[in-house]
Amino acid sequence: MNTAVRERIPAPAVSNGRVWEPHPIADPTMTRAARAARIAWRLEHLDEWQRALEDLDHYEPWYSYDVAHEYEDDWTTDPNYGPWSVQLCEFDEDGVQHFDDDRPQAIELYMRDTAQDRVGYRVTYQTRYSFVPEIAERLGLRTRQGRPANTVKPDLTVMPSEEDLDPARQPEDRLPRPDDAVPELVLEILSKSTAARDLGNKLRLYEALGVHEYLLYDLGGKRRDDSPRELLMYRLEDGAYRRVPADPVLSESQMQAFWSEVFDAHIRMMLAAPEASGESRSLPEGLRPVPRFQWRDAAQGRWRDRETDERYRQDREKQEAEVRGRQEGREEGREEGREEGMALGREAERTDMAIDLLHKLLSDRLPAQDCDYIAAHWREHGPPTAPVDRILAVRETPNQWRSLLQVPDNEPGRGR
């Protein structure tokens, strides 16, 4: 951009009602006052601004650039822009940059992988979606210079088919058409700077486009300072969005479950055990565990994502190895150690039965990670005495689930 624009306008001594103080991530040239001055300059020098845009390596002629935002070689303040290698930078009114934690991107990646396992490779994340300008005009979505703002960048989308994501069929420089495929589902991870837009203009836009289901996830304190950690779901009914209530049976504290018609299953954001119990609340947001997107497999009676699927596969392989071991033990027992092999076999069968009862009776009372943890403990140490009675007791009082971790009475050298 030419020298007049590149030369950053410094902040005044008192910015937005308070004195600006040095901050390790503050940029005094990005205060509200400084940005407003540069916007005014760009509005008065649109030709020079346009020429500066065309000098950028990532310039795209079809995109509706907005004088309300900055576009530099490797960063922008426009949330709807973002070619690869161009970072989104967000600033508050005093020029302090929002260094949001990495959890939103991790959530998007977890959800993409698990969603692809469920519905195939019609799932993508952080991909711009363009629509005909007439829709932007009708909704009043405009840039500062009055052009239709007809591009958004959802955090994750589910398209009707995999072909809709084929770059050969949908090149980025192709202008949108009225018959373009519309996403079936959109997910937005809220931040303090995007929450109002995601719950306002974007909600109205996805409703007008006909996006069937709209998910928003608040990691806590994003919609407002005291907003809870919450998954919000909207579904299109008679052309308008209706808030979908959480399923009262499958939902848990901070882990609401919803029936999704797009996934044809219940879905939820699962918290890691330390986060669910509150142990990590004293940590900075960026260091807290990352919630994982899951879908409910009704046939198997469990919540699924790639990580839990891998643990499930390992458990199955271990069970099969134990069965083979029992078979080999029975054969070897015909010669020597027959009694010992049979005892091991009976103990393994007792463990299998106890774990099977654990999943059948407690999967609707305890988080999946707690059931998996108990099962792993039993495989290592054996189930406790009277496991059926203990499981039934925990079914009545789930908060006493740690009683299932007691070491069996007959295991020498181990106390309760």
Short mmCIF file of C-alpha atoms in Angstrom, two decimals:
data_model
loop_
_atom_site.label_atom_id
_atom_site.label_comp_id
_atom_site.label_asym_id
_atom_site.label_seq_id
_atom_site.Cartn_x
_atom_site.Cartn_y
_atom_site.Cartn_z
CA MET A 1 0.00 0.00 0.00
CA ASN A 2 1.38 3.46 -0.65
CA THR A 3 3.44 5.34 1.94
CA ALA A 4 0.57 7.46 3.19
CA VAL A 5 -1.40 4.37 4.17
CA ARG A 6 1.46 2.16 5.32
CA GLU A 7 2.56 4.89 7.73
CA ARG A 8 0.51 3.86 10.74
CA ILE A 9 -1.50 6.54 12.51
CA PRO A 10 -0.44 6.54 16.19
CA ALA A 11 -2.88 6.43 19.08
CA PRO A 12 -3.74 9.64 20.91
CA ALA A 13 -2.56 10.13 24.50
CA VAL A 14 -6.03 9.18 25.70
CA SER A 15 -7.60 6.49 23.53
CA ASN A 16 -11.31 5.66 23.78
CA GLY A 17 -11.64 7.21 27.21
CA ARG A 18 -8.57 5.78 28.93
CA VAL A 19 -4.83 6.30 28.80
CA TRP A 20 -3.05 3.78 26.61
CA GLU A 21 -0.38 1.86 28.50
CA PRO A 22 2.38 -0.24 26.93
CA HIS A 23 1.34 -3.86 26.52
CA PRO A 24 3.39 -6.75 25.12
CA ILE A 25 0.72 -7.52 22.50
CA ALA A 26 -0.69 -4.00 22.08
CA ASP A 27 -0.31 -2.00 18.87
CA PRO A 28 -1.08 1.70 19.38
CA THR A 29 -1.62 2.08 15.63
CA MET A 30 -4.57 -0.34 15.80
CA THR A 31 -6.76 1.56 18.23
CA ARG A 32 -10.30 2.37 17.18
CA ALA A 33 -9.34 5.98 16.52
CA ALA A 34 -6.34 5.03 14.40
CA ARG A 35 -8.31 2.51 12.39
CA ALA A 36 -11.13 5.01 11.81
CA ALA A 37 -8.62 7.51 10.45
CA ARG A 38 -7.22 4.97 7.98
CA ILE A 39 -10.73 3.95 6.91
CA ALA A 40 -11.52 7.61 6.19
CA TRP A 41 -8.32 7.90 4.14
CA ARG A 42 -9.16 4.81 2.12
CA LEU A 43 -12.68 6.08 1.39
CA GLU A 44 -11.16 9.27 -0.01
CA HIS A 45 -8.47 7.45 -2.00
CA LEU A 46 -10.25 4.35 -3.33
CA ASP A 47 -8.16 4.20 -6.53
CA GLU A 48 -4.87 4.24 -4.61
CA TRP A 49 -6.21 1.66 -2.17
CA GLN A 50 -7.34 -0.58 -5.05
CA ARG A 51 -3.90 -0.38 -6.69
CA ALA A 52 -2.28 -1.34 -3.38
CA LEU A 53 -4.60 -4.34 -3.10
CA GLU A 54 -3.67 -5.47 -6.61
CA ASP A 55 0.00 -5.47 -5.59
CA LEU A 56 -0.67 -8.13 -2.93
CA ASP A 57 0.46 -11.66 -3.85
CA HIS A 58 -2.88 -13.03 -2.66
CA TYR A 59 -5.11 -10.48 -4.44
CA GLU A 60 -8.32 -11.99 -5.81
CA PRO A 61 -10.21 -9.81 -8.36
CA TRP A 62 -13.63 -11.33 -7.57
CA TYR A 63 -13.50 -10.73 -3.81
CA SER A 64 -15.40 -7.77 -2.28
CA TYR A 65 -12.62 -6.11 -0.33
CA ASP A 66 -13.85 -3.79 2.41
CA VAL A 67 -12.23 -0.48 3.39
CA ALA A 68 -13.28 -1.24 6.97
CA HIS A 69 -10.51 -3.86 7.13
CA GLU A 70 -6.74 -4.02 6.74
CA TYR A 71 -5.18 -6.28 4.08
CA GLU A 72 -1.46 -6.87 4.38
CA ASP A 73 1.04 -9.36 2.94
CA ASP A 74 0.47 -12.02 5.58
CA TRP A 75 -2.44 -10.83 7.76
CA THR A 76 -5.86 -9.22 7.60
CA THR A 77 -8.59 -8.00 9.94
CA ASP A 78 -11.31 -9.31 7.58
CA PRO A 79 -12.84 -12.53 9.03
CA ASN A 80 -14.37 -13.47 5.67
CA TYR A 81 -11.08 -13.24 3.79
CA GLY A 82 -8.19 -15.59 4.40
CA PRO A 83 -6.28 -17.29 1.61
CA TRP A 84 -3.72 -19.77 2.86
CA SER A 85 -0.84 -18.13 4.77
CA VAL A 86 -2.89 -14.98 5.47
CA GLN A 87 -3.61 -14.81 9.21
CA LEU A 88 -6.71 -13.24 10.74
CA CYS A 89 -5.74 -10.60 13.32
CA GLU A 90 -8.35 -9.17 15.68
CA PHE A 91 -7.87 -6.11 17.90
CA ASP A 92 -9.93 -4.58 20.66
CA GLU A 93 -10.70 -0.86 20.73
CA ASP A 94 -7.41 -0.11 22.52
CA GLY A 95 -5.23 -1.91 20.01
CA VAL A 96 -4.65 -5.08 22.01
CA GLN A 97 -4.57 -8.08 19.72
CA HIS A 98 -6.83 -11.02 20.55
CA PHE A 99 -4.52 -14.00 20.81
CA ASP A 100 -7.29 -16.55 21.13
CA ASP A 101 -6.22 -20.02 22.18
CA ASP A 102 -5.79 -22.78 19.64
CA ARG A 103 -8.80 -24.77 20.86
CA PRO A 104 -11.24 -23.51 18.17
CA GLN A 105 -9.05 -24.79 15.35
CA ALA A 106 -8.46 -28.06 17.19
CA ILE A 107 -12.23 -28.45 17.66
CA GLU A 108 -12.76 -27.85 13.94
CA LEU A 109 -10.17 -30.51 13.06
CA TYR A 110 -11.61 -33.04 15.54
CA MET A 111 -15.09 -32.39 14.20
CA ARG A 112 -14.00 -32.62 10.56
CA ASP A 113 -12.36 -36.02 11.11
CA THR A 114 -15.22 -37.49 13.14
CA ALA A 115 -17.89 -35.99 10.86
CA GLN A 116 -16.13 -37.44 7.81
CA ASP A 117 -16.23 -40.86 9.45
CA ARG A 118 -19.99 -40.43 9.83
CA VAL A 119 -21.12 -38.72 6.59
CA GLY A 120 -18.13 -39.00 4.24
CA TYR A 121 -15.83 -36.47 2.63
CA ARG A 122 -18.41 -33.76 2.13
CA VAL A 123 -17.14 -32.07 5.28
CA THR A 124 -14.69 -29.20 5.15
CA TYR A 125 -13.49 -26.48 7.49
CA GLN A 126 -12.38 -22.86 7.09
CA THR A 127 -13.47 -22.79 3.46
CA ARG A 128 -14.97 -19.64 2.04
CA TYR A 129 -18.51 -19.85 0.74
CA SER A 130 -19.81 -17.32 -1.80
CA PHE A 131 -23.42 -16.67 -2.71
CA VAL A 132 -25.20 -14.47 -5.22
CA PRO A 133 -25.00 -10.72 -4.44
CA GLU A 134 -28.80 -10.40 -4.52
CA ILE A 135 -29.03 -12.24 -1.18
CA ALA A 136 -26.48 -9.89 0.37
CA GLU A 137 -28.44 -6.93 -0.99
CA ARG A 138 -31.71 -8.25 0.44
CA LEU A 139 -30.17 -8.81 3.89
CA GLY A 140 -28.29 -5.50 3.91
CA LEU A 141 -24.86 -7.16 3.99
CA ARG A 142 -22.57 -4.54 2.52
CA THR A 143 -18.98 -3.35 2.68
CA ARG A 144 -18.27 0.17 3.89
CA GLN A 145 -18.24 1.44 0.31
CA GLY A 146 -21.65 -0.14 -0.38
CA ARG A 147 -20.70 -3.27 -2.33
CA PRO A 148 -22.55 -6.53 -1.52
CA ALA A 149 -20.62 -8.61 1.05
CA ASN A 150 -21.46 -12.01 -0.42
CA THR A 151 -18.67 -14.17 1.02
CA VAL A 152 -18.44 -15.86 4.41
CA LYS A 153 -15.90 -18.22 5.92
CA PRO A 154 -17.66 -20.75 8.19
CA ASP A 155 -15.56 -22.71 10.65
CA LEU A 156 -16.99 -25.99 9.34
CA THR A 157 -19.55 -26.99 6.72
CA VAL A 158 -21.28 -30.18 5.60
CA MET A 159 -22.21 -30.05 1.91
CA PRO A 160 -24.91 -32.17 0.23
CA SER A 161 -22.31 -34.26 -1.65
CA GLU A 162 -18.57 -34.75 -2.00
CA GLU A 163 -18.74 -33.41 -5.57
CA ASP A 164 -19.73 -30.01 -4.16
CA LEU A 165 -16.19 -29.71 -2.76
CA ASP A 166 -14.40 -30.77 -5.95
CA PRO A 167 -12.06 -27.87 -6.89
CA ALA A 168 -12.31 -28.86 -10.55
CA ARG A 169 -16.08 -28.33 -10.45
CA GLN A 170 -16.09 -25.37 -8.07
CA PRO A 171 -12.93 -23.27 -8.71
CA GLU A 172 -12.46 -20.42 -6.25
CA ASP A 173 -12.51 -17.78 -8.96
CA ARG A 174 -15.91 -18.89 -10.32
CA LEU A 175 -18.68 -16.41 -9.66
CA PRO A 176 -21.56 -17.77 -7.52
CA ARG A 177 -24.80 -18.83 -9.20
CA PRO A 178 -28.36 -19.11 -7.83
CA ASP A 179 -28.32 -22.91 -8.29
CA ASP A 180 -25.10 -23.45 -6.31
CA ALA A 181 -25.24 -26.12 -3.62
CA VAL A 182 -26.05 -24.82 -0.14
CA PRO A 183 -24.40 -26.37 2.96
CA GLU A 184 -26.63 -28.72 4.89
CA LEU A 185 -24.94 -27.82 8.18
CA VAL A 186 -22.67 -25.03 9.40
CA LEU A 187 -20.64 -24.81 12.62
CA GLU A 188 -19.25 -21.58 14.05
CA ILE A 189 -16.92 -21.51 17.10
CA LEU A 190 -17.72 -18.27 18.92
CA SER A 191 -15.14 -15.73 20.02
CA LYS A 192 -15.77 -12.45 21.80
CA SER A 193 -15.19 -10.53 18.57
CA THR A 194 -17.36 -12.78 16.35
CA ALA A 195 -20.22 -13.82 18.64
CA ALA A 196 -22.50 -10.90 17.72
CA ARG A 197 -21.95 -11.47 14.00
CA ASP A 198 -22.38 -15.27 14.25
CA LEU A 199 -25.66 -14.86 16.18
CA GLY A 200 -26.82 -11.92 14.06
CA ASN A 201 -25.94 -11.43 10.39
CA LYS A 202 -24.64 -14.95 9.85
CA LEU A 203 -27.69 -16.54 11.43
CA ARG A 204 -29.94 -14.46 9.15
CA LEU A 205 -27.76 -15.33 6.15
CA TYR A 206 -27.73 -19.10 6.74
CA GLU A 207 -31.47 -18.97 7.32
CA ALA A 208 -31.99 -17.14 4.01
CA LEU A 209 -29.66 -19.53 2.16
CA GLY A 210 -31.54 -22.54 3.48
CA VAL A 211 -28.80 -24.13 5.61
CA HIS A 212 -30.74 -26.89 7.36
CA GLU A 213 -28.85 -26.96 10.69
CA TYR A 214 -26.71 -24.27 12.31
CA LEU A 215 -24.43 -25.09 15.25
CA LEU A 216 -22.66 -22.54 17.44
CA TYR A 217 -20.27 -23.46 20.23
CA ASP A 218 -19.45 -21.12 23.11
CA LEU A 219 -16.29 -22.22 24.96
CA GLY A 220 -17.53 -20.09 27.87
CA GLY A 221 -17.58 -16.31 28.23
CA LYS A 222 -17.75 -15.60 24.49
CA ARG A 223 -21.33 -14.31 24.06
CA ARG A 224 -20.94 -12.34 27.28
CA ASP A 225 -18.57 -12.47 30.23
CA ASP A 226 -20.74 -14.94 32.16
CA SER A 227 -22.09 -17.00 29.26
CA PRO A 228 -21.81 -20.73 29.99
CA ARG A 229 -19.98 -23.32 27.95
CA GLU A 230 -22.74 -24.37 25.60
CA LEU A 231 -23.55 -25.91 22.23
CA LEU A 232 -26.41 -24.10 20.47
CA MET A 233 -28.35 -25.68 17.63
CA TYR A 234 -30.83 -24.16 15.18
CA ARG A 235 -32.88 -26.05 12.60
CA LEU A 236 -34.74 -24.65 9.61
CA GLU A 237 -38.49 -25.14 9.95
CA ASP A 238 -40.90 -23.53 7.48
CA GLY A 239 -38.16 -21.23 6.24
CA ALA A 240 -37.15 -19.93 9.68
CA TYR A 241 -34.64 -21.06 12.31
CA ARG A 242 -35.98 -22.62 15.50
CA ARG A 243 -33.76 -23.26 18.50
CA VAL A 244 -33.43 -27.04 19.01
CA PRO A 245 -33.76 -28.15 22.66
CA ALA A 246 -31.14 -30.47 24.14
CA ASP A 247 -32.08 -34.10 24.67
CA PRO A 248 -32.90 -34.40 28.41
CA VAL A 249 -31.91 -38.09 28.59
CA LEU A 250 -28.53 -38.02 26.84
CA SER A 251 -27.40 -34.55 27.96
CA GLU A 252 -25.02 -34.03 30.87
CA SER A 253 -23.76 -30.94 32.67
CA GLN A 254 -21.95 -28.76 30.07
CA MET A 255 -22.36 -31.56 27.51
CA GLN A 256 -25.72 -31.04 25.80
CA ALA A 257 -26.79 -33.69 23.29
CA PHE A 258 -28.93 -32.87 20.23
CA TRP A 259 -30.56 -34.94 17.54
CA SER A 260 -29.08 -33.95 14.16
CA GLU A 261 -31.00 -34.76 11.01
CA VAL A 262 -27.87 -34.14 8.93
CA PHE A 263 -25.80 -36.68 10.90
CA ASP A 264 -28.84 -38.92 11.52
CA ALA A 265 -27.62 -39.32 15.11
CA HIS A 266 -27.36 -37.53 18.41
CA ILE A 267 -24.31 -35.25 18.59
CA ARG A 268 -22.46 -33.42 21.36
CA MET A 269 -19.20 -31.73 22.34
CA MET A 270 -17.49 -33.96 24.90
CA LEU A 271 -15.30 -32.43 27.59
CA ALA A 272 -12.11 -34.13 28.69
CA ALA A 273 -12.34 -35.50 32.24
CA PRO A 274 -10.23 -32.73 33.91
CA GLU A 275 -12.29 -30.02 32.20
CA ALA A 276 -15.61 -31.67 33.04
CA SER A 277 -14.67 -31.90 36.71
CA GLY A 278 -13.43 -28.30 36.87
CA GLU A 279 -9.81 -29.25 37.61
CA SER A 280 -8.48 -27.14 34.72
CA ARG A 281 -10.49 -23.95 35.32
CA SER A 282 -7.49 -22.25 36.92
CA LEU A 283 -5.43 -22.77 33.75
CA PRO A 284 -5.27 -20.18 30.95
CA GLU A 285 -7.85 -20.91 28.27
CA GLY A 286 -5.23 -21.96 25.73
CA LEU A 287 -3.89 -24.67 28.05
CA ARG A 288 -7.21 -26.27 28.87
CA PRO A 289 -8.19 -29.62 27.30
CA VAL A 290 -9.89 -29.49 23.92
CA PRO A 291 -13.56 -30.60 23.69
CA ARG A 292 -14.21 -33.30 21.08
CA PHE A 293 -17.18 -33.63 18.73
CA GLN A 294 -18.96 -36.98 19.10
CA TRP A 295 -21.95 -38.79 17.61
CA ARG A 296 -24.03 -41.42 19.35
CA ASP A 297 -23.90 -44.93 17.88
CA ALA A 298 -27.27 -46.33 18.93
CA ALA A 299 -26.41 -49.84 17.75
CA GLN A 300 -23.27 -50.00 19.91
CA GLY A 301 -24.70 -47.87 22.72
CA ARG A 302 -21.71 -45.52 22.89
CA TRP A 303 -20.49 -42.06 21.89
CA ARG A 304 -18.00 -42.12 19.03
CA ASP A 305 -15.09 -40.06 17.76
CA ARG A 306 -11.75 -41.12 16.29
CA GLU A 307 -9.97 -41.25 19.64
CA THR A 308 -12.63 -43.33 21.39
CA ASP A 309 -12.93 -45.53 18.30
CA GLU A 310 -9.21 -46.27 18.54
CA ARG A 311 -9.49 -47.16 22.22
CA TYR A 312 -12.49 -49.34 21.42
CA ARG A 313 -10.48 -51.12 18.70
CA GLN A 314 -7.58 -51.71 21.08
CA ASP A 315 -9.94 -53.11 23.73
CA ARG A 316 -11.43 -55.47 21.15
CA GLU A 317 -8.00 -56.66 20.08
CA LYS A 318 -7.02 -57.19 23.70
CA GLN A 319 -10.20 -59.19 24.29
CA GLU A 320 -9.49 -61.34 21.24
CA ALA A 321 -5.92 -61.90 22.43
CA GLU A 322 -7.23 -62.94 25.83
CA VAL A 323 -9.67 -65.37 24.20
CA ARG A 324 -6.82 -66.87 22.19
CA GLY A 325 -4.77 -67.02 25.37
CA ARG A 326 -7.56 -68.85 27.15
CA GLN A 327 -7.82 -71.32 24.29
CA GLU A 328 -4.08 -71.90 24.32
CA GLY A 329 -4.18 -72.18 28.10
CA ARG A 330 -6.84 -74.84 27.89
CA GLU A 331 -4.78 -76.82 25.41
CA GLU A 332 -1.61 -76.52 27.46
CA GLY A 333 -3.56 -77.36 30.59
CA ARG A 334 -4.03 -80.90 29.30
CA GLU A 335 -0.38 -81.50 29.97
CA GLU A 336 0.84 -79.10 32.66
CA GLY A 337 -0.66 -76.20 34.48
CA ARG A 338 -4.17 -77.17 33.45
CA GLU A 339 -5.72 -75.82 36.63
CA GLU A 340 -3.80 -72.56 36.45
CA GLY A 341 -4.84 -72.02 32.83
CA MET A 342 -8.47 -72.67 33.63
CA ALA A 343 -8.31 -70.27 36.57
CA LEU A 344 -6.89 -67.57 34.32
CA GLY A 345 -9.58 -68.27 31.79
CA ARG A 346 -12.33 -68.06 34.37
CA GLU A 347 -10.91 -64.79 35.74
CA ALA A 348 -10.73 -63.32 32.22
CA GLU A 349 -14.32 -64.40 31.54
CA ARG A 350 -15.40 -62.85 34.83
CA THR A 351 -13.65 -59.62 33.83
CA ASP A 352 -15.29 -59.63 30.38
CA MET A 353 -18.72 -60.16 31.90
CA ALA A 354 -18.18 -57.40 34.46
CA ILE A 355 -17.03 -54.93 31.78
CA ASP A 356 -19.96 -55.86 29.56
CA LEU A 357 -22.36 -55.13 32.44
CA LEU A 358 -20.48 -51.90 33.18
CA HIS A 359 -21.11 -50.55 29.66
CA LYS A 360 -24.71 -51.78 29.49
CA LEU A 361 -25.79 -50.43 32.87
CA LEU A 362 -23.71 -47.27 33.24
CA SER A 363 -23.23 -45.88 29.72
CA ASP A 364 -26.25 -43.63 30.28
CA ARG A 365 -25.10 -42.58 33.74
CA LEU A 366 -21.37 -41.89 33.31
CA PRO A 367 -19.33 -40.08 30.67
CA ALA A 368 -17.77 -42.46 28.13
CA GLN A 369 -14.24 -41.63 29.27
CA ASP A 370 -15.10 -42.65 32.85
CA CYS A 371 -16.47 -46.02 31.72
CA ASP A 372 -13.38 -46.59 29.57
CA TYR A 373 -11.14 -45.70 32.51
CA ILE A 374 -12.92 -48.17 34.83
CA ALA A 375 -12.74 -50.92 32.18
CA ALA A 376 -8.99 -50.38 31.70
CA HIS A 377 -8.49 -50.51 35.49
CA TRP A 378 -10.38 -53.80 35.70
CA ARG A 379 -8.37 -55.34 32.89
CA GLU A 380 -5.19 -54.53 34.77
CA HIS A 381 -6.25 -55.36 38.33
CA GLY A 382 -9.41 -57.42 37.92
CA PRO A 383 -12.94 -56.31 38.85
CA PRO A 384 -13.81 -55.72 42.53
CA THR A 385 -15.70 -58.23 44.65
CA ALA A 386 -19.44 -58.34 44.00
CA PRO A 387 -19.14 -56.23 40.79
CA VAL A 388 -22.84 -56.51 39.93
CA ASP A 389 -23.92 -55.06 43.28
CA ARG A 390 -21.36 -52.28 42.98
CA ILE A 391 -22.45 -51.41 39.42
CA LEU A 392 -26.10 -51.25 40.47
CA ALA A 393 -25.19 -49.04 43.42
CA VAL A 394 -23.29 -46.62 41.15
CA ARG A 395 -26.25 -46.56 38.77
CA GLU A 396 -28.27 -45.05 41.63
CA THR A 397 -25.47 -42.70 42.77
CA PRO A 398 -23.21 -41.99 39.74
CA ASN A 399 -20.99 -39.61 41.72
CA GLN A 400 -19.73 -42.64 43.67
CA TRP A 401 -18.24 -44.26 40.53
CA ARG A 402 -14.74 -44.36 42.02
CA SER A 403 -15.91 -47.15 44.32
CA LEU A 404 -15.63 -49.37 41.24
CA LEU A 405 -11.86 -48.88 41.24
CA GLN A 406 -11.27 -50.85 44.46
CA VAL A 407 -8.75 -53.68 44.10
CA PRO A 408 -10.19 -57.20 44.61
CA ASP A 409 -9.89 -58.62 48.12
CA ASN A 410 -7.98 -61.66 46.91
CA GLU A 411 -5.21 -59.72 45.17
CA PRO A 412 -2.15 -59.93 47.47
CA GLY A 413 -0.08 -56.88 48.24
CA ARG A 414 -2.77 -54.36 47.22
CA GLY A 415 -4.90 -52.38 49.60
CA ARG A 416 -8.23 -50.77 48.93
#
